[in-house]
Short mmCIF file of C-alpha atoms in Angstrom, two decimals:
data_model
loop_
_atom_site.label_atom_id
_atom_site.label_comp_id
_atom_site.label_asym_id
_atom_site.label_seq_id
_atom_site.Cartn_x
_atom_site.Cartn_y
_atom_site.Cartn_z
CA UNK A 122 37.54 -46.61 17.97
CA UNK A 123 34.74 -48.75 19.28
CA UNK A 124 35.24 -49.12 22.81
CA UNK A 125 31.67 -50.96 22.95
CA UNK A 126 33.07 -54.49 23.59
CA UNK A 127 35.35 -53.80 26.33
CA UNK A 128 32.91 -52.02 28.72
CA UNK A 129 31.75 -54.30 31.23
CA UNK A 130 27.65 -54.39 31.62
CA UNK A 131 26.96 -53.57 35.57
CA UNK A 132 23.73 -55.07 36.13
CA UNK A 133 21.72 -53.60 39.01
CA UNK A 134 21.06 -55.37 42.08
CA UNK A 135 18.57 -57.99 41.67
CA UNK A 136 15.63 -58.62 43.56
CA UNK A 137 15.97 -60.65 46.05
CA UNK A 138 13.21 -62.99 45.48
CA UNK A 139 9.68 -62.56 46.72
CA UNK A 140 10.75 -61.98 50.05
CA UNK A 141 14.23 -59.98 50.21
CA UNK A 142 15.71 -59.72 53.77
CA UNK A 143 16.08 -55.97 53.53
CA UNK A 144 14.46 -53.24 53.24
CA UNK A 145 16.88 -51.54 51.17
CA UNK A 146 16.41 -54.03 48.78
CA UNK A 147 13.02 -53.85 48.19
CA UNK A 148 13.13 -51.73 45.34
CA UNK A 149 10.00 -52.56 43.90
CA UNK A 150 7.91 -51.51 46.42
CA UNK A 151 10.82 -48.61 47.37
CA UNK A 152 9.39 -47.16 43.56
CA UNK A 153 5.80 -47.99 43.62
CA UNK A 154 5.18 -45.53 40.76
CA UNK A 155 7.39 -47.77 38.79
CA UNK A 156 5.69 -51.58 39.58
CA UNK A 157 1.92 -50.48 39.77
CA UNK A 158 0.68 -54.19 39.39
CA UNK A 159 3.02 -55.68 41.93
CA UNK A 160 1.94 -53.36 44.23
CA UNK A 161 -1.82 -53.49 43.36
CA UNK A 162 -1.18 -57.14 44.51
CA UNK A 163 0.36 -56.13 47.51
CA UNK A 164 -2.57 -53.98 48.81
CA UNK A 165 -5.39 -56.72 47.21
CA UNK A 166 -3.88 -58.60 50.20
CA UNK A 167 -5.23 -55.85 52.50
CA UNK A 168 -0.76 -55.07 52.77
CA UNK A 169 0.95 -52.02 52.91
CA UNK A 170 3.44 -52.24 50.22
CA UNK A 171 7.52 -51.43 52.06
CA UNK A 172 8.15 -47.68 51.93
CA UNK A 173 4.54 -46.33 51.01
CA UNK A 174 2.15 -45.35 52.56
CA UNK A 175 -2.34 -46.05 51.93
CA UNK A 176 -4.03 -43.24 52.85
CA UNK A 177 -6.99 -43.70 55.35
CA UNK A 178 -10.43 -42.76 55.36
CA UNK A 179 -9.91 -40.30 51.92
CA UNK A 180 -13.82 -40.08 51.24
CA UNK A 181 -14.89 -39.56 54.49
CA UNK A 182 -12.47 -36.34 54.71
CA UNK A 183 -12.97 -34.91 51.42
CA UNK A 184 -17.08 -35.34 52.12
CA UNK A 185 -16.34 -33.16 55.60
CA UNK A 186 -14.11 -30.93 54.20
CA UNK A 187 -16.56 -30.20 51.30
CA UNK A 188 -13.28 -28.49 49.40
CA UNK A 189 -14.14 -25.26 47.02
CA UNK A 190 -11.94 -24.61 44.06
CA UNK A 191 -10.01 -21.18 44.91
CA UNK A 192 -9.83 -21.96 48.84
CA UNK A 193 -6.69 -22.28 50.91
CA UNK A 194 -6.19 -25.62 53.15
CA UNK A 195 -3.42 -26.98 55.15
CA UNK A 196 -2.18 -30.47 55.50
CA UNK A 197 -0.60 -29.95 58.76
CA UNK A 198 0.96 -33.80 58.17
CA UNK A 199 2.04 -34.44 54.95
CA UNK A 200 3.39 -38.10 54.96
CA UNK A 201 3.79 -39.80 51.86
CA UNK A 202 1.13 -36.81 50.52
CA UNK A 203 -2.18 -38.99 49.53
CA UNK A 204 -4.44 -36.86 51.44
CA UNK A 205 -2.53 -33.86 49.81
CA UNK A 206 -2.79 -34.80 47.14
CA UNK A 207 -6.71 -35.79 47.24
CA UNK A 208 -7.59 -31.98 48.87
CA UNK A 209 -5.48 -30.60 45.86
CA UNK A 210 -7.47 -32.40 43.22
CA UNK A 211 -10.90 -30.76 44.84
CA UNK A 212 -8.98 -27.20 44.46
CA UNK A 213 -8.74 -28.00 40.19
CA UNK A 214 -5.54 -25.75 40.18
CA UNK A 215 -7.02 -22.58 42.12
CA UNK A 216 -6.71 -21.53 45.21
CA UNK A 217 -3.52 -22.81 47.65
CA UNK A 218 -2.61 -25.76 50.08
CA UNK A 219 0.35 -25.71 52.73
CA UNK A 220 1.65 -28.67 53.93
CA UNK A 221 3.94 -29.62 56.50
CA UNK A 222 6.06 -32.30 58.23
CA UNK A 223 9.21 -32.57 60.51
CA UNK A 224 10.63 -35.40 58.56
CA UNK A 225 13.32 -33.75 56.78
CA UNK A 226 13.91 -37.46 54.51
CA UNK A 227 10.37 -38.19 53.39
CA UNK A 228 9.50 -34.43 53.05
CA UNK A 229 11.74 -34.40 49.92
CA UNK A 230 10.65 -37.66 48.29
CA UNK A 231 6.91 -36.56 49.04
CA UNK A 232 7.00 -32.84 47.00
CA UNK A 233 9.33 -34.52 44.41
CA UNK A 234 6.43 -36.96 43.96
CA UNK A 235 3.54 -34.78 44.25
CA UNK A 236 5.65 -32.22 41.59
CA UNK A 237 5.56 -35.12 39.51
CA UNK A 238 1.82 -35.27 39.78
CA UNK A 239 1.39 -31.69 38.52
CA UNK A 240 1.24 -29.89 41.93
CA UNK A 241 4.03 -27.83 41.74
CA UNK A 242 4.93 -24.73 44.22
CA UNK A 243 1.88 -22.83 42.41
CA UNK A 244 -0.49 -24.26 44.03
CA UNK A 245 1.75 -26.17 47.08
CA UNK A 246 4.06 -24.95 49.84
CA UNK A 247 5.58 -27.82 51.63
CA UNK A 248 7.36 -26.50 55.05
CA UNK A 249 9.60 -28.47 56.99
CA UNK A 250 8.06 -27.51 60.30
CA UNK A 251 6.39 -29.23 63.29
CA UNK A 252 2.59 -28.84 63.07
CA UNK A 253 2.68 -27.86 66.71
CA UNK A 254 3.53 -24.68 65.03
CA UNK A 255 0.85 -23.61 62.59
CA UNK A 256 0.29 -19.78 63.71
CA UNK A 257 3.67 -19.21 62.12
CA UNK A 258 2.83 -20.56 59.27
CA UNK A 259 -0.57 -19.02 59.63
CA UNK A 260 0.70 -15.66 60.60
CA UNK A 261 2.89 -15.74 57.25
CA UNK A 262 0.99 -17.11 54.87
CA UNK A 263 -3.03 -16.60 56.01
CA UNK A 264 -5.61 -18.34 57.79
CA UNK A 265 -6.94 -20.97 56.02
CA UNK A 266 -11.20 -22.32 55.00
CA UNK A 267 -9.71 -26.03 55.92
CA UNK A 268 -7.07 -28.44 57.69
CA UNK A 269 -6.22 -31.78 57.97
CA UNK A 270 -4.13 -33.52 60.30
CA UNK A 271 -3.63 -37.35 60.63
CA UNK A 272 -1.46 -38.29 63.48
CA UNK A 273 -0.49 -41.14 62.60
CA UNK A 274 3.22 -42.63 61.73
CA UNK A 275 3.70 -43.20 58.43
CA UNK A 276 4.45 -46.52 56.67
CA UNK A 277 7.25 -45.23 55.17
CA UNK A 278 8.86 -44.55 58.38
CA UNK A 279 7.44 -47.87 60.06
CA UNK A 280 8.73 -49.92 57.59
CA UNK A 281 12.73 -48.90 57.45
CA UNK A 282 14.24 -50.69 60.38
CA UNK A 283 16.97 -47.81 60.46
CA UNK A 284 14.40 -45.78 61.71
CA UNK A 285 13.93 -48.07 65.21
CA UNK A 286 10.00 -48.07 64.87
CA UNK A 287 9.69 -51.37 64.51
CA UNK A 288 10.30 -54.70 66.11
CA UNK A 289 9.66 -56.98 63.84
CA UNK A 290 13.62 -56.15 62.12
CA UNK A 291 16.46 -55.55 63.96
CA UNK A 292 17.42 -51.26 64.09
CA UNK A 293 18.44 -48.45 66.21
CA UNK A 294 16.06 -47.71 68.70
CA UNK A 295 15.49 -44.16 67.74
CA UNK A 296 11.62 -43.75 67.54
CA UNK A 297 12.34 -39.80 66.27
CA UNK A 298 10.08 -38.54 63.76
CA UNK A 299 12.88 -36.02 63.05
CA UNK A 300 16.37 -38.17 63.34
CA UNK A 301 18.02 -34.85 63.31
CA UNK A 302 16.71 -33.19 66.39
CA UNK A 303 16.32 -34.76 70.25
CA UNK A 304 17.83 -37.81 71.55
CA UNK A 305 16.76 -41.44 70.43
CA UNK A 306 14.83 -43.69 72.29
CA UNK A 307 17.76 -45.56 73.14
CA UNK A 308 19.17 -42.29 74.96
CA UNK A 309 16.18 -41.58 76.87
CA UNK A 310 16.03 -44.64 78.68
CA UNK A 311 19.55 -43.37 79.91
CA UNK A 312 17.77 -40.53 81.27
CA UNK A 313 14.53 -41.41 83.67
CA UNK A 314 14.32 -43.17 86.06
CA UNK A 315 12.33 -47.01 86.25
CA UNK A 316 9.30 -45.27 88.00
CA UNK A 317 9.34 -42.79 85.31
CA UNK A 318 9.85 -45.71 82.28
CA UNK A 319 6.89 -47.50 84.09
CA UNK A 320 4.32 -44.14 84.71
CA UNK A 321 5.32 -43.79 81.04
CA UNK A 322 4.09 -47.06 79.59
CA UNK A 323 0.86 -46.25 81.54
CA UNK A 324 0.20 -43.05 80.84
CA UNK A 325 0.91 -43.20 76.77
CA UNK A 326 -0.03 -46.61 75.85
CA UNK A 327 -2.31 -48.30 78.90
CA UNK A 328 -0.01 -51.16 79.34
CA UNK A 329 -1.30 -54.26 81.22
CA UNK A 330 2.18 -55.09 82.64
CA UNK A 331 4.01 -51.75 82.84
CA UNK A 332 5.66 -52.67 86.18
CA UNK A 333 6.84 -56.06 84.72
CA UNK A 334 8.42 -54.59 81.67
CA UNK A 335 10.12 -51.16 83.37
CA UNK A 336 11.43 -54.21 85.82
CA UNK A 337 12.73 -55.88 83.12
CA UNK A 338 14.32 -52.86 81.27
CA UNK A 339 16.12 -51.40 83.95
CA UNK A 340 17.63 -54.19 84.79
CA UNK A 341 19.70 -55.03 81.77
CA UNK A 342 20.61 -51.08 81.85
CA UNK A 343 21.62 -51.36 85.89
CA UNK A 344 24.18 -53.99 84.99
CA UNK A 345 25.17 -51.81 82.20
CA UNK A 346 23.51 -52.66 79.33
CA UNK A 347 22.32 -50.41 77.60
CA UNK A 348 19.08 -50.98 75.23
CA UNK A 349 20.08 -50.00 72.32
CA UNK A 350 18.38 -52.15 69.20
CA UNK A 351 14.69 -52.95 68.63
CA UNK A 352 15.22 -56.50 68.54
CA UNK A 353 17.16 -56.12 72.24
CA UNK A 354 14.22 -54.10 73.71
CA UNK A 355 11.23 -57.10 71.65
CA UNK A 356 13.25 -59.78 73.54
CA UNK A 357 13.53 -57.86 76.70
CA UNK A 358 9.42 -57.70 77.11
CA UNK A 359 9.16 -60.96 75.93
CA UNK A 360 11.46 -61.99 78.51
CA UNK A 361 9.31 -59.95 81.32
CA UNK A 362 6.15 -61.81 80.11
CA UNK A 363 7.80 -65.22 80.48
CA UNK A 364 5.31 -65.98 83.60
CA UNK A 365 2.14 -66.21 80.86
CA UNK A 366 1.00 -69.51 79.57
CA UNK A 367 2.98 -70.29 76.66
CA UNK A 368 0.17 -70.22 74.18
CA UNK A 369 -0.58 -66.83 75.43
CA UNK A 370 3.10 -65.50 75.71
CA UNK A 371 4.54 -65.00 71.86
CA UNK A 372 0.81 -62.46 71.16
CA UNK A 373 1.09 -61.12 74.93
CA UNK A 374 4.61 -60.09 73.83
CA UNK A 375 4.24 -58.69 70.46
CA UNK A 376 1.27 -56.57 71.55
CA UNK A 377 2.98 -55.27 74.98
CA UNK A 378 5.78 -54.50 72.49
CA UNK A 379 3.52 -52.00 70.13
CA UNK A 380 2.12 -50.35 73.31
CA UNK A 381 5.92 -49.87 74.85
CA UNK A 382 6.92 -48.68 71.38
CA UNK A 383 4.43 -46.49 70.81
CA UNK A 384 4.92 -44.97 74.74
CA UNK A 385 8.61 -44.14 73.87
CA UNK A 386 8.23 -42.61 70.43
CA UNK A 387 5.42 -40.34 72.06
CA UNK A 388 7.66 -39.41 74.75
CA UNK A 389 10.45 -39.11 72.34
CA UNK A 390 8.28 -36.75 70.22
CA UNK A 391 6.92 -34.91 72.89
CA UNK A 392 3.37 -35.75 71.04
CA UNK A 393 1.04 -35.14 73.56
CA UNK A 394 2.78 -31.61 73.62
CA UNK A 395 2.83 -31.23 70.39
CA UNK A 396 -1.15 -32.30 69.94
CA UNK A 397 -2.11 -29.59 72.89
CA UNK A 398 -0.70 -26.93 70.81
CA UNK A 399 -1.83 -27.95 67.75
CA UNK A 400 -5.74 -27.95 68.98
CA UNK A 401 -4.72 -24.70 71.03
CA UNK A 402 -3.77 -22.67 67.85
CA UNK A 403 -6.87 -24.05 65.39
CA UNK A 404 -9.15 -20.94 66.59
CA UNK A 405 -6.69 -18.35 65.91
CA UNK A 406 -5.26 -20.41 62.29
CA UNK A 407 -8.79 -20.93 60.83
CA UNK A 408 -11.29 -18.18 59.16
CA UNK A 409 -14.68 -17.93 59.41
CA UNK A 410 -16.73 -21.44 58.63
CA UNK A 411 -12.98 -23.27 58.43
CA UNK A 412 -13.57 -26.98 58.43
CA UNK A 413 -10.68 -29.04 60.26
CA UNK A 414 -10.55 -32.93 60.29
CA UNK A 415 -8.62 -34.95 62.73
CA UNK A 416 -7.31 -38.80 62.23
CA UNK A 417 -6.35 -40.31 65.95
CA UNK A 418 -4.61 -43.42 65.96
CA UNK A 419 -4.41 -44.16 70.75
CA UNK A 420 -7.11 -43.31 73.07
CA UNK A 421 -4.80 -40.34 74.28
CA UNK A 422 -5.07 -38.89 71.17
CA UNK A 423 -8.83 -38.99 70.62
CA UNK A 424 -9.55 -37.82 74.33
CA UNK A 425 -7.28 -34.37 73.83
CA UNK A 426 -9.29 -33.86 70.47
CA UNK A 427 -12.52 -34.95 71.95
CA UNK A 428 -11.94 -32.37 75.03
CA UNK A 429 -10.54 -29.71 73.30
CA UNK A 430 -13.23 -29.51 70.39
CA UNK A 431 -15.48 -29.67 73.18
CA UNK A 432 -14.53 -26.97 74.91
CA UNK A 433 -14.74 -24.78 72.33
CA UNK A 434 -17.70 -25.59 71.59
CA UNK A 435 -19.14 -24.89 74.58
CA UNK A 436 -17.40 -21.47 74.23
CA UNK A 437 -19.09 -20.64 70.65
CA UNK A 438 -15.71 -20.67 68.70
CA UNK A 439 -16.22 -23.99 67.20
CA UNK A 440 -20.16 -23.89 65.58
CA UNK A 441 -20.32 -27.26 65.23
CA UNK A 442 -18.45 -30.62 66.47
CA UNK A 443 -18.67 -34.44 65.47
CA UNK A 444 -20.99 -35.40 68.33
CA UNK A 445 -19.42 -38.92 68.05
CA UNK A 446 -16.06 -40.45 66.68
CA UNK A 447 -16.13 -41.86 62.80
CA UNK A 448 -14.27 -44.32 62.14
CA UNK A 449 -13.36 -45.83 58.60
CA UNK A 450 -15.04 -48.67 56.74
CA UNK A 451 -15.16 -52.49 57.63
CA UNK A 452 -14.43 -52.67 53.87
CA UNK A 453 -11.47 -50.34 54.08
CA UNK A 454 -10.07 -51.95 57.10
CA UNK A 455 -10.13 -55.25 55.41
CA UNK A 456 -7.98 -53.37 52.18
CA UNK A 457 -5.65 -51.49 54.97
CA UNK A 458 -5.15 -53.39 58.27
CA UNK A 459 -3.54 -49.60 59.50
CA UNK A 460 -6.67 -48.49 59.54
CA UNK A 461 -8.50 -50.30 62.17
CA UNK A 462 -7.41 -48.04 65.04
CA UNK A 463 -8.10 -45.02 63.32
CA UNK A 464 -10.45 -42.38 64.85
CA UNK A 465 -11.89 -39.38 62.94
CA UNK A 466 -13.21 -35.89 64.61
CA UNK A 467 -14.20 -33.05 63.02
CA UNK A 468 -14.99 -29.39 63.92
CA UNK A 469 -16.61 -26.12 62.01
CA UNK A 470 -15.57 -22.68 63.02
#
C-alpha cells in the first residue's frame, strides 16, 4: 500500500530573510560551497560571508614561498584551509603538506572540505595540535623546504557568537581558540587581580583607557557580578567611556572593546607564549634554503617576529630576512576589510 499521501512533507527551516538574527540560521553562508553567487555578492561588498573565512594576501605568499612540486610544507594554521589549499595546488599532487590547528570544531569541517577538493591524506596530514609545537611534528614527520603561519582568528570563529569573540552578538565570553582546554575569558577575570586586568589591556592591545576600563570591570565583579556575556563586558567599557563627548563615545567604545577583546583572548591563549616558541623552533623545523612566511595581525605580534628573525639573522641561521614589513593590497583591503591590519614577514634559512 501507498503510504505516499499520509507522510507529512517537513520543510527545512527557512531563511530568515536577508538578515536572519542568528547565526545558526544563516545557512547560506554556513554552506558557501552550496550558494556560490550569494556569497560572491557578499564579498563584492568587500564582506566576509558568516562562517567562512577570505584568505589574505594568497599571491604575495605563494610568490615568497616560490613552492616546487615534490616539496614538503607546513601550514602551521590551518583555518578554514585557503592558504592550504593554495600551497597544495603549487605541489600538483607530489610531494606533502602538514597542517595544523587547535580548533578541534573547524579542524573537521576544514579536511572534510579540502578532501572534497581532491586533497586527501596522500598528499595532507591535518594534526590537531598547537603550532607552538612544531618540532614534534617535525621530529615525526621531517623538516620541511616551507611554512606558513597566519596568526590571525578566523572568521569562522569570529562570527559564531557561541564562541564569545565578538561583541557585536550577545555569547559566552570564552575567547578560547580551543573551547575544550583552559578556562574562558569569563573565568579569568575571576582570577587576577584589577592591576593585573589593567597591565593586561596595556601590554596586549595598547589601550588608551586601560585604567578606566579595569575600573569599570572590577567593579561589577567586586559587588559580585560576574562578567560573563560579551554584550555585559561591550556595555561595561562603554559605560567606563561615558566621560567622552557623545559624538566621540559610541566609536571610542567599540574600538576600546576590540583592543580589550583581543587582550583577553591573547591572555586566554597564552599567544605571546605560544608565538615565542613557535619562532624559537623554526631553525631546528626547517631544512636547508626553507622559506617561512608570517601573517601578524597587533603590533605585539609583528615586533616578536621582527626581533626574532632578526636575531637570527644576525647569527647566520636565517640567510635572508624581509628588511621591511609587506603588507597586502589597497585593492585587496577594499575586497576584505580583515585585511587591513595584516602584516607579512618572511625569512630564508
Amino acid at each position: 500500500m501507498d503510504n505516499t499521501e499520509n507522510k507529512v512533507h517537513k520543510r527545512r527551516v527557512r531563511y530568515s530573510g536577508t538578515h536572519p538574527k542568528h547565526f545558526h540560521e544563516k545557512y547560506k553562508e554556513l554552506n558557501p560551497e552550496k550558494y556560490g553567487d550569494e556569497i560572491e555578492k557578499i564579498k563584492n561588498k568587500g564582506h566576509t560571508p558568516a562562517g567562512m573565512h577570505i584568505s589574505i594576501m594568497v599571491d604575495e605568499i605563494l610568490d615568497f614561498l616560490d613552492i616546487k612540486p615534490g616539496q614538503v610544507g607546513l601550514d602551521a594554521t590551518l583555518g578554514y584551509g585557503g592558504h592550504t589549499s593554495a600551497m597544495l595546488k603549487k605541489l600538483e599532487g607530489k610531494g606533502h603538506m602538514y597542517a595544523l590547528d587547535i580548533d578541534p570544531i573547524e579542524i573537521e569541517k576544514t579536511k572534510a572540505r579540502l578532501a572534497g577538493m581532491g586533497f586527501g591524506e596522500d598528499i595532507l596530514t591535518v594534526k590537531h595540535i598547537n603550532f607552538a609545537k612544531i618540532r614534534e611534528v617535525a621530529a615525526e614527520h621531517g623538516k620541511f623546504d616551507f611554512i606558513l603561519a597566519d596568526l590571525g582568528v578566523s572568521s569562522m570563529q569570529i562570527d559564531n557568537p557561541e564562541r564569545g569573540f565578538t561583541f557585536k552578538k550577545d555569547g559566552p565570553l570564552d575567547l578560547r581558540l580551543n573551547p575544550q582546554a583552559g578556562v574562558p575569558a569569563s573565568q579569568r577575570l575571576l582570577e587576577i587581580t584589577q592591576d593585573e586586568f589593567e597591565g593586561m589591556l596595556i601590554e596586549n592591545s595598547d589601550e588608551p583607557y586601560a585604567d578606566r576600563i579595569a575600573k569599570a570591570v572590577f567593579q561589577q565583579i567586586n559587588k559580585g557580578n560576574p562578567v560573563n556575556s560579551t554584550r555585559q563586558l561591550f556595555e561595561i567599557i562603554k559605560q567606563a567611556l561615558s566621560f567622552l563627548p557623545a559624538k566621540e563615545r559610541e566609536e571610542a567604545a567599540k574600538k576600546s572593546a576590540q583592543r580589550t577583546f583581543q587582550a583577553l583572548r591573547i591572555d586566554v591563549n597564552s599567544e605571546f607564549e605560544v608565538l615565542y616558541e613557535f619562532l624559537e623552533s623554526l631553525p631546528d623545523v626547517l631544512n636547508e634554503g626553507g622559506r617561512v612566511a608570517v601573517l601578524t595581525f597587533h603590533s605585539g605580534e609583528d615586533r616578536l617576529v621582527k626581533k626574532s628573525f632578526k636575531a637570527y639573522h644576525r647569527e647566520g641561521i636565517y640567510s635572508e630576512i624581509s628588511e621591511d614589513v609587506i603588507r597586502p593590497s589597497a585593492e585587496e583591503c577594499a575586497r576584505n576589510s580583515r585585511a587591513k591590519s595584516t602584516k607579512m614577514r618572511w625569512a630564508v634559512k
